[in-house]
Coordinates of N, CA and C in Angstrom, one line a residue:
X750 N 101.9 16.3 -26.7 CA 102.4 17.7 -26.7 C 101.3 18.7 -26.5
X751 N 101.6 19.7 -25.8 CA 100.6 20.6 -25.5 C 100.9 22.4 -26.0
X752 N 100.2 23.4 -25.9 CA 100.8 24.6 -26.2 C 101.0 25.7 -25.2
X753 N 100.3 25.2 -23.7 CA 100.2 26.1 -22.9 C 99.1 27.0 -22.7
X754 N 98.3 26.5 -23.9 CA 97.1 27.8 -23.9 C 95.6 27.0 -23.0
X755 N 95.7 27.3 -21.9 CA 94.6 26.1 -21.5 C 93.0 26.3 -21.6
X756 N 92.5 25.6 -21.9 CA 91.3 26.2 -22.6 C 90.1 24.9 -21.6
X757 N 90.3 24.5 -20.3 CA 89.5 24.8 -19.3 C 90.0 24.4 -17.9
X758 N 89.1 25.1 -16.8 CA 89.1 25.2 -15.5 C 88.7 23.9 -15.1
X759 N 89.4 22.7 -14.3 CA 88.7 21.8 -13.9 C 88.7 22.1 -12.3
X760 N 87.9 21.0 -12.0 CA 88.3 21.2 -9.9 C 88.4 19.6 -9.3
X761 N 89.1 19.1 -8.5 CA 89.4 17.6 -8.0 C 88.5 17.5 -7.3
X762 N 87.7 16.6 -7.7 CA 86.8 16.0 -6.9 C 87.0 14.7 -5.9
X763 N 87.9 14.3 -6.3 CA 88.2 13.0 -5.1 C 90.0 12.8 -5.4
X764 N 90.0 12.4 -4.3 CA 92.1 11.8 -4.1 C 91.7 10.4 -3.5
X765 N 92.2 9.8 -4.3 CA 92.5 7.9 -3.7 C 93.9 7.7 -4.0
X766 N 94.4 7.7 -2.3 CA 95.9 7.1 -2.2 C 95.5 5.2 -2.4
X767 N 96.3 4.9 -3.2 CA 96.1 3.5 -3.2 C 97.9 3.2 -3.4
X768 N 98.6 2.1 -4.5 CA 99.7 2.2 -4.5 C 100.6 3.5 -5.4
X769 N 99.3 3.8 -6.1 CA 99.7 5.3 -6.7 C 98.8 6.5 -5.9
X770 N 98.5 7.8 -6.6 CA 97.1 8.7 -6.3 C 96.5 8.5 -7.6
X771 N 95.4 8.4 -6.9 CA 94.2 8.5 -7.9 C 93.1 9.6 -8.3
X772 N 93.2 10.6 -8.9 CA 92.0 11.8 -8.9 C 91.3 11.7 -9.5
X773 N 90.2 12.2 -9.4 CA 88.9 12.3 -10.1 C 88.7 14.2 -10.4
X774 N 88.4 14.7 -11.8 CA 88.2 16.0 -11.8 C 87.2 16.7 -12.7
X775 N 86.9 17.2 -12.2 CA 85.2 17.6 -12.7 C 86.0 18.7 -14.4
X776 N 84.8 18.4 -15.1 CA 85.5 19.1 -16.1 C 84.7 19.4 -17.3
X777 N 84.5 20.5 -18.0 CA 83.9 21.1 -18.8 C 84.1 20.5 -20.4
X778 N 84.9 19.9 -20.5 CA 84.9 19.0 -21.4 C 84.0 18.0 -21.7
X779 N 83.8 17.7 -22.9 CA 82.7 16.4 -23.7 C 84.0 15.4 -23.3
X780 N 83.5 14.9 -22.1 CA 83.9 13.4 -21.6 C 84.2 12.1 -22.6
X781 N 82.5 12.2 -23.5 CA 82.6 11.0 -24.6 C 83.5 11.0 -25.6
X782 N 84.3 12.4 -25.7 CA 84.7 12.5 -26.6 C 86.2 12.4 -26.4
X783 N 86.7 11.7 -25.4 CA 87.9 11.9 -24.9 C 88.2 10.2 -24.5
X784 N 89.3 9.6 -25.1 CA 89.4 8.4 -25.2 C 90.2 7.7 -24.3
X785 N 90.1 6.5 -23.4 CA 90.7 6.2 -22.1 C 92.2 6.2 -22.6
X786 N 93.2 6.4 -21.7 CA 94.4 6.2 -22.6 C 95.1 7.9 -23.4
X787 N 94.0 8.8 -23.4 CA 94.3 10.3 -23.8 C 95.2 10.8 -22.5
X788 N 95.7 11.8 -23.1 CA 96.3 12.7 -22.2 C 96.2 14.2 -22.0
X789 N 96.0 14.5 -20.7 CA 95.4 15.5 -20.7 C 96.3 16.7 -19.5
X790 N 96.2 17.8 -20.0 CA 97.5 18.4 -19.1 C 96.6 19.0 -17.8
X791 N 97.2 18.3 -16.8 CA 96.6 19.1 -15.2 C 97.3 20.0 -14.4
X792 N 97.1 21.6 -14.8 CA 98.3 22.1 -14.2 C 99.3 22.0 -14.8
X793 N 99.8 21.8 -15.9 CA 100.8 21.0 -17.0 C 101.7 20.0 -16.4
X794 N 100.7 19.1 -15.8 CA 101.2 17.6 -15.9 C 100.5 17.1 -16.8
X795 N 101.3 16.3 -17.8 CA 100.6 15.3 -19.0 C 100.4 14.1 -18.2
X796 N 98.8 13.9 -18.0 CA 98.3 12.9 -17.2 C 97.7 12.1 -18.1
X797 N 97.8 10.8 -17.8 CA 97.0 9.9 -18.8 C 95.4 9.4 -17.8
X798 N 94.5 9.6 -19.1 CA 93.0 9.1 -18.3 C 92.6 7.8 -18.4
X799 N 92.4 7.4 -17.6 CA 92.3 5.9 -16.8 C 90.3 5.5 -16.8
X800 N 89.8 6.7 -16.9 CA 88.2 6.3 -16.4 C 88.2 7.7 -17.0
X801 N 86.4 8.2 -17.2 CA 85.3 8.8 -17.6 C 84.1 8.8 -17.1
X802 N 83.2 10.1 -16.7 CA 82.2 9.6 -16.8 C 81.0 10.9 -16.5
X803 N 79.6 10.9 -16.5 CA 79.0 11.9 -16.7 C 77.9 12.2 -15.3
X804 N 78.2 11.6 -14.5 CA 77.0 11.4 -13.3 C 77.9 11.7 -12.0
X805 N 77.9 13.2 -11.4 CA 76.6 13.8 -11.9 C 76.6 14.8 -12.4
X806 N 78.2 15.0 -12.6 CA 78.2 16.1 -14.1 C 80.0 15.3 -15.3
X807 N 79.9 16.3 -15.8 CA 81.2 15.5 -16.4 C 82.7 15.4 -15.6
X808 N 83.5 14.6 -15.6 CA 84.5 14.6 -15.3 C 85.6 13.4 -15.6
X809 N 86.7 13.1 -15.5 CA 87.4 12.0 -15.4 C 88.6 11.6 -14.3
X810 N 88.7 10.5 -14.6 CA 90.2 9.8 -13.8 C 91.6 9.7 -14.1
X811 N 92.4 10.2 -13.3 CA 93.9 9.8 -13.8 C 94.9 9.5 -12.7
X812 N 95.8 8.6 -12.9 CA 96.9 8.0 -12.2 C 97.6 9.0 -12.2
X813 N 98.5 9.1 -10.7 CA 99.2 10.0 -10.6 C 100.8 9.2 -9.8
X814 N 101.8 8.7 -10.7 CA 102.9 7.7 -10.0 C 103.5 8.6 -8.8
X815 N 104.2 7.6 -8.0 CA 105.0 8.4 -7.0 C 106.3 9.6 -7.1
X816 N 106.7 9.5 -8.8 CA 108.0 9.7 -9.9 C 107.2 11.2 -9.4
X817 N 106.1 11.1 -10.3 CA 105.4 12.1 -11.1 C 104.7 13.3 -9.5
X818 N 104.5 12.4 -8.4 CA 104.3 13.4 -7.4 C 105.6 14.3 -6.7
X819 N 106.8 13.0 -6.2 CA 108.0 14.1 -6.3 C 108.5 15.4 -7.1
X820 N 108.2 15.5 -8.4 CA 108.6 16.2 -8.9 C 107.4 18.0 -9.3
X821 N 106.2 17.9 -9.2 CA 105.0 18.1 -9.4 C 104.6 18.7 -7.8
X822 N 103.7 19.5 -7.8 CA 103.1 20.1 -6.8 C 101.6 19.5 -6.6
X823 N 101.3 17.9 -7.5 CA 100.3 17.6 -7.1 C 99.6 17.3 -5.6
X824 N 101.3 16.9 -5.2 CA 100.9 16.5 -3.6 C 100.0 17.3 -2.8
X825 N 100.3 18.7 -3.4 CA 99.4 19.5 -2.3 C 97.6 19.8 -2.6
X826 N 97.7 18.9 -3.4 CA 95.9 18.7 -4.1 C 95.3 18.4 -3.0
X827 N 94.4 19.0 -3.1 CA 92.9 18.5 -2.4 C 91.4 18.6 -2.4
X828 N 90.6 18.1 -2.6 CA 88.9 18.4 -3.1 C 88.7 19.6 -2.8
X829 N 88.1 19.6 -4.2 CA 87.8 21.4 -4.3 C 88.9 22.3 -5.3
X830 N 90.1 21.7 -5.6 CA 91.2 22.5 -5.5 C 91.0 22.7 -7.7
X831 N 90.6 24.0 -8.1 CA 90.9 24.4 -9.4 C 92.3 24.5 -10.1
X832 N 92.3 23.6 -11.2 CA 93.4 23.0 -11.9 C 93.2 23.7 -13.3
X833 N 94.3 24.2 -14.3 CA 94.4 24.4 -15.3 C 94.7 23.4 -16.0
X834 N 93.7 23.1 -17.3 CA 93.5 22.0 -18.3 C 93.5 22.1 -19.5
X835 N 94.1 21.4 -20.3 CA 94.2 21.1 -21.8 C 94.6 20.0 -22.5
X836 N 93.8 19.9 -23.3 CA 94.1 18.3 -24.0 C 95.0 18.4 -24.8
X837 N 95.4 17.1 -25.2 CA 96.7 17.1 -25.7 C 96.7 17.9 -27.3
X838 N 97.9 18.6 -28.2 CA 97.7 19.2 -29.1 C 97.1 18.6 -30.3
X839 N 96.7 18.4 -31.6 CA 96.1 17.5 -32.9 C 97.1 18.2 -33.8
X840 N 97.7 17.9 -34.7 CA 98.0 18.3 -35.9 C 97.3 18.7 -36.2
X841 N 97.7 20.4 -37.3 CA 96.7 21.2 -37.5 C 96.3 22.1 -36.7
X842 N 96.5 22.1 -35.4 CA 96.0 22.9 -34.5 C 96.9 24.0 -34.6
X843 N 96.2 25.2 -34.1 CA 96.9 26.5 -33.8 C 97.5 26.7 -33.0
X844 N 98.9 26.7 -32.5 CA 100.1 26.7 -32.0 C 100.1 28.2 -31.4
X845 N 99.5 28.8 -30.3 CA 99.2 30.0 -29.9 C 100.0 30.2 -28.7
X846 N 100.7 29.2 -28.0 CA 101.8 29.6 -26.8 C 103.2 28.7 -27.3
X847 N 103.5 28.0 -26.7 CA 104.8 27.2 -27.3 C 104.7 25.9 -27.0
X848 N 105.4 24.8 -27.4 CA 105.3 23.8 -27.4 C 106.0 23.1 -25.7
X849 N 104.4 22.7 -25.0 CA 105.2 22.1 -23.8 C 104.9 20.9 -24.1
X850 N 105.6 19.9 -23.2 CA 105.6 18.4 -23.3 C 104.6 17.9 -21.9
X851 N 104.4 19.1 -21.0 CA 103.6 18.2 -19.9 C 104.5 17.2 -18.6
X852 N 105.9 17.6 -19.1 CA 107.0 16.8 -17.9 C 107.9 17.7 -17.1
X853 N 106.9 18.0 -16.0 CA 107.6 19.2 -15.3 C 109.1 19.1 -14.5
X854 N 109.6 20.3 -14.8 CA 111.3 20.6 -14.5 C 111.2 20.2 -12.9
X855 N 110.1 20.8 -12.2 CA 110.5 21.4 -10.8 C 109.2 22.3 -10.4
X856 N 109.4 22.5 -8.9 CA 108.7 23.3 -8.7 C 109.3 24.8 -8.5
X857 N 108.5 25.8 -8.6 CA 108.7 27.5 -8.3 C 107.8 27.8 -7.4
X858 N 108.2 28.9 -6.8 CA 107.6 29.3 -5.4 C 107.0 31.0 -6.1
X859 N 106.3 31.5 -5.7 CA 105.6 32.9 -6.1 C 106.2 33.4 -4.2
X860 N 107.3 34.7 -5.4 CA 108.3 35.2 -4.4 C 107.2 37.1 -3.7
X861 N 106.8 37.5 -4.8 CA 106.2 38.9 -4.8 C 105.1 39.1 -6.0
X862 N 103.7 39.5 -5.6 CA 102.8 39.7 -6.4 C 102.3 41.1 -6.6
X863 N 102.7 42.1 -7.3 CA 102.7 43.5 -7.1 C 101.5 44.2 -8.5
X864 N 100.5 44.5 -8.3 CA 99.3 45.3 -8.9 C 100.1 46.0 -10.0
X865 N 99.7 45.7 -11.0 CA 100.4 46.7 -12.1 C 99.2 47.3 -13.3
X866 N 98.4 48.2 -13.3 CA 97.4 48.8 -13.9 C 96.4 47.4 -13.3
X867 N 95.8 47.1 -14.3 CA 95.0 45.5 -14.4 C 95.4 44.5 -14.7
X868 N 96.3 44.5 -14.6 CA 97.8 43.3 -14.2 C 98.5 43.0 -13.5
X869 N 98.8 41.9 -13.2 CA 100.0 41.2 -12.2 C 101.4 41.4 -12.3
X870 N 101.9 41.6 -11.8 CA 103.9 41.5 -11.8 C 104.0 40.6 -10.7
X871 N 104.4 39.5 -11.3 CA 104.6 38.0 -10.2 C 106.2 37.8 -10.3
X872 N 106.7 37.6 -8.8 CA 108.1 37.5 -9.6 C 108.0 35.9 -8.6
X873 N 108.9 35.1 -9.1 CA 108.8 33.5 -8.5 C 109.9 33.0 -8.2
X874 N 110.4 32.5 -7.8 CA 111.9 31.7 -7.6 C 111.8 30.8 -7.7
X875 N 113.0 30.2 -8.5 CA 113.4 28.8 -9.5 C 114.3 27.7 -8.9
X876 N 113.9 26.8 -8.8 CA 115.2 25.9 -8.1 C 116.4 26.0 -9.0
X877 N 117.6 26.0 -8.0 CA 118.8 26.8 -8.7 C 119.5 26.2 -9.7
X878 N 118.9 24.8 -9.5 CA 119.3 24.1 -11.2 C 118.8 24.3 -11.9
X879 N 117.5 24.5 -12.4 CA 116.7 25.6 -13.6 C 116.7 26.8 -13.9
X880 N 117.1 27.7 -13.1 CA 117.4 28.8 -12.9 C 117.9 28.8 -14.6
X881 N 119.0 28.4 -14.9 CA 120.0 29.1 -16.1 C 119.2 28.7 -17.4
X882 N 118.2 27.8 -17.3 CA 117.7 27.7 -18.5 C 116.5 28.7 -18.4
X883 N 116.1 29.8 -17.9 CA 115.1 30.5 -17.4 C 115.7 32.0 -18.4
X884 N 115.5 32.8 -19.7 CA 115.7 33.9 -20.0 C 114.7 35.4 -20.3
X885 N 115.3 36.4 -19.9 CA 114.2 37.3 -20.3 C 114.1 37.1 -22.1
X886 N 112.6 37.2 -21.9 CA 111.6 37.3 -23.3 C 111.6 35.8 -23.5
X887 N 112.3 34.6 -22.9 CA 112.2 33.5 -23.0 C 110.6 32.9 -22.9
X888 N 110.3 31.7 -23.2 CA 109.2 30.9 -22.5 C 109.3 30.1 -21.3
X889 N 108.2 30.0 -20.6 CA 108.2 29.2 -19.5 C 106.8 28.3 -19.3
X890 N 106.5 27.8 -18.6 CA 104.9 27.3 -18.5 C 105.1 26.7 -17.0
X891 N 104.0 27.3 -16.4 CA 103.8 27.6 -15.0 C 102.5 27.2 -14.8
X892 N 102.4 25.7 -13.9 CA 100.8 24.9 -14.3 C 100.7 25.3 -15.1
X893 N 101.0 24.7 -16.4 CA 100.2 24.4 -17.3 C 99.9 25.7 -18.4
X894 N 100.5 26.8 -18.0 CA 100.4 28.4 -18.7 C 101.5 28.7 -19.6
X895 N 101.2 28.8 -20.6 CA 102.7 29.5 -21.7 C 102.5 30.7 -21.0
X896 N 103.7 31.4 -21.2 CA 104.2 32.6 -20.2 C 105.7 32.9 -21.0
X897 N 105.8 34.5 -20.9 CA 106.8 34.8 -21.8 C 107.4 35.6 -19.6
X898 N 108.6 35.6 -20.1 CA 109.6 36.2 -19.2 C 109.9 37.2 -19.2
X899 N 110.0 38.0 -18.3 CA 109.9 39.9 -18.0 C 111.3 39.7 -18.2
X900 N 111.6 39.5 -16.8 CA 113.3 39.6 -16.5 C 113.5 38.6 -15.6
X901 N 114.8 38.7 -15.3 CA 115.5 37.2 -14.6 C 116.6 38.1 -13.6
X902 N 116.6 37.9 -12.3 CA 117.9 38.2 -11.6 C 118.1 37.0 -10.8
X903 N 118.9 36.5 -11.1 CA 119.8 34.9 -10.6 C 118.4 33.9 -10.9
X904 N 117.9 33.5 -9.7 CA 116.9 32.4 -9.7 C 115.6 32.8 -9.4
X905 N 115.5 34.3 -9.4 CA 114.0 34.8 -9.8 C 113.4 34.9 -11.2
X906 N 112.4 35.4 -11.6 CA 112.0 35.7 -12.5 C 110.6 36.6 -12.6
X907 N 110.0 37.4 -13.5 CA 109.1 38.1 -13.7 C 108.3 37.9 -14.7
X908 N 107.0 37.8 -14.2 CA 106.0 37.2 -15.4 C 104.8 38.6 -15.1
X909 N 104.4 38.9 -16.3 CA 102.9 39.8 -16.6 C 101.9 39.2 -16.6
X910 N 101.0 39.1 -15.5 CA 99.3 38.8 -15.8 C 98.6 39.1 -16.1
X911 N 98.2 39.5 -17.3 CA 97.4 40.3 -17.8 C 95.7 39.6 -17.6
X912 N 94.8 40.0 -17.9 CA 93.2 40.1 -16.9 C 93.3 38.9 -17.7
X913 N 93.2 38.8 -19.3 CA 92.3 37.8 -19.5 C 93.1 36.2 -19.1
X914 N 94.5 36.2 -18.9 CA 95.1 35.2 -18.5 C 94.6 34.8 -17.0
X915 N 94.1 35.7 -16.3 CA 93.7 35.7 -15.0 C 92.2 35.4 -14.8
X916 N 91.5 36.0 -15.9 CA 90.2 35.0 -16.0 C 90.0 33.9 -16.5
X917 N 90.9 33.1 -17.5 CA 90.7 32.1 -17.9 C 91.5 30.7 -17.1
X918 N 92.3 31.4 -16.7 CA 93.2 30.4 -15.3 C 92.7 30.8 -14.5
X919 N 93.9 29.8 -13.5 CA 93.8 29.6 -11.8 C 94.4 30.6 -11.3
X920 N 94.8 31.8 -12.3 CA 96.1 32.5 -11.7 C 95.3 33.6 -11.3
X921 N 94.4 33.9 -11.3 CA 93.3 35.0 -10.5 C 93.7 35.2 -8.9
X922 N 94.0 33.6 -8.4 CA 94.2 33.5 -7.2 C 95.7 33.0 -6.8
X923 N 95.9 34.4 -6.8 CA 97.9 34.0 -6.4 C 98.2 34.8 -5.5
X924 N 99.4 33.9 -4.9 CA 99.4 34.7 -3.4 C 101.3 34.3 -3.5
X925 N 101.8 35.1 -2.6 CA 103.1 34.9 -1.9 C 103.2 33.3 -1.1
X926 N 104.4 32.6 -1.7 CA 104.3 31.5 -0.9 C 103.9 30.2 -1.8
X927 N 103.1 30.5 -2.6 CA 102.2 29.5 -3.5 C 103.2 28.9 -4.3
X928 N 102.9 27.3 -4.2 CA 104.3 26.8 -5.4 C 103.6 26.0 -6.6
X929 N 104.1 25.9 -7.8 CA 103.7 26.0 -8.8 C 104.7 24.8 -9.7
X930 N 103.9 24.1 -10.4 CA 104.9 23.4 -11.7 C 105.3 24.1 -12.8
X931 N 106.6 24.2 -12.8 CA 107.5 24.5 -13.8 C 108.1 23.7 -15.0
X932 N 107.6 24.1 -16.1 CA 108.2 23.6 -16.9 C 109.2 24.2 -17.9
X933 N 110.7 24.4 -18.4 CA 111.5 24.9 -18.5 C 111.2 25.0 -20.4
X934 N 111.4 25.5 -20.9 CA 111.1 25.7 -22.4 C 112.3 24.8 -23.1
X935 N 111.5 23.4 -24.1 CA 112.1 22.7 -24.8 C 114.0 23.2 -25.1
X936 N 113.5 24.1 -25.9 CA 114.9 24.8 -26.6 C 115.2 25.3 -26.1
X937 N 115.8 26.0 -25.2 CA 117.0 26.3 -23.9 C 117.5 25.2 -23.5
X938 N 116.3 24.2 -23.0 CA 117.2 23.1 -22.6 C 118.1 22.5 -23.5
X939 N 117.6 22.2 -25.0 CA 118.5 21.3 -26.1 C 119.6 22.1 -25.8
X940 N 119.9 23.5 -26.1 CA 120.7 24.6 -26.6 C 121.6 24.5 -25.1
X941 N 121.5 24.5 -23.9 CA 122.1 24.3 -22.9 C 123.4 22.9 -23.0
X942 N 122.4 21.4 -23.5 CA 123.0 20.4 -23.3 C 123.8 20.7 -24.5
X943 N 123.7 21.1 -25.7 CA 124.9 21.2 -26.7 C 126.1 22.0 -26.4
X944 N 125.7 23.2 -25.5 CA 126.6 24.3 -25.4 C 127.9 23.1 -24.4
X945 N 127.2 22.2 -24.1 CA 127.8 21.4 -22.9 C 129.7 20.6 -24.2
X946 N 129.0 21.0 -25.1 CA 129.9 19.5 -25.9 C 130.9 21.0 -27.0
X947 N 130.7 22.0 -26.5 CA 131.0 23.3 -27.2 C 132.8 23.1 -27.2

């Protein structure tokens, strides 16, 4: 489980198509201190690490299935490309965005990016089967970002960027067009499937 609050910038340093993808990604993290078999959120995919290592700076390895590419915008990776990262949560830890799981819904498309003081107004479009679990003031997580919800008209939505979310992410650099892993907020979804049996 993760919280959404990502607490580092990594960058892909290599893609090996083999019978899965395989990446390598440079990362600011104590390597040694991160145990093969952990999971670690890329963009908020919960990826499991396969390899480690420090030469010639820090970074690690992780399998990426074919399940996990369909669904995920990793396809469009490529060396060089800055990833939002966080290790998995510890009991005890401070719970500062919401509880993601790292198993993304779908992808979203960034519909309009509009200057708002020193902030962003991003509005994105939702594949129209997520759409309804999508509410204003709701949560979302967008790579790997807890994100609270402006407003919602059908299968859009509106998120605030405020600076420091924009310096500590990838979301500095956003553009019209750009698509993005969506992860739908745990509890809308439960609250949806029950409403189902209402």
């Amino acid at each position: 489980m993760f919280t959404g609050i990502v607490s580092d910038i990594g960058r892909v340093l290599e893609l090996e198509r083999t019978g899965d993808l395989r990446a390598r990604i440079a990362t600011a993290y104590d390597v040694q201190a991160i145990d093969i078999g952990a999971s670690i959120a890329c963009d908020g995919v919960c990826l499991t690490v396969v390899a480690t290592g420090t030469e010639p700076s820090a970074w690690f390895d992780v399998n990426i299935s074919g399940e996990t590419l369909s669904k995920t915008v990793i396809g469009d990776w490529e060396p060089g490309r800055r990833v939002n990262l966080e290790r998995a949560l510890k009991v005890g830890d401070e719970l500062g965005g919401h509880i993601v799981s790292g198993h993304v819904d779908g992808v979203a498309e960034v519909v309009r990016v509009v200057p708002e003081g020193d902030s962003l107004r991003v509005t994105f479009r939702a594949p129209e089967a997520l759409a309804r679990f999508i509410a204003p003031k709701g949560s979302v997580a967008l790579n790997g970002t807890s994100l609270t919800v402006n407003e919602v008209d059908g299968a859009e939505f509106g998120i605030n960027f405020i600076p420091h979310t924009q310096e500590v992410t990838t979301w500095s650099r956003i553009a019209p067009g750009l698509r993005v892993n969506l992860e739908i907020d745990t509890l809308a979804r439960y609250v949806a499937r029950l409403n189902e049996f209402a």
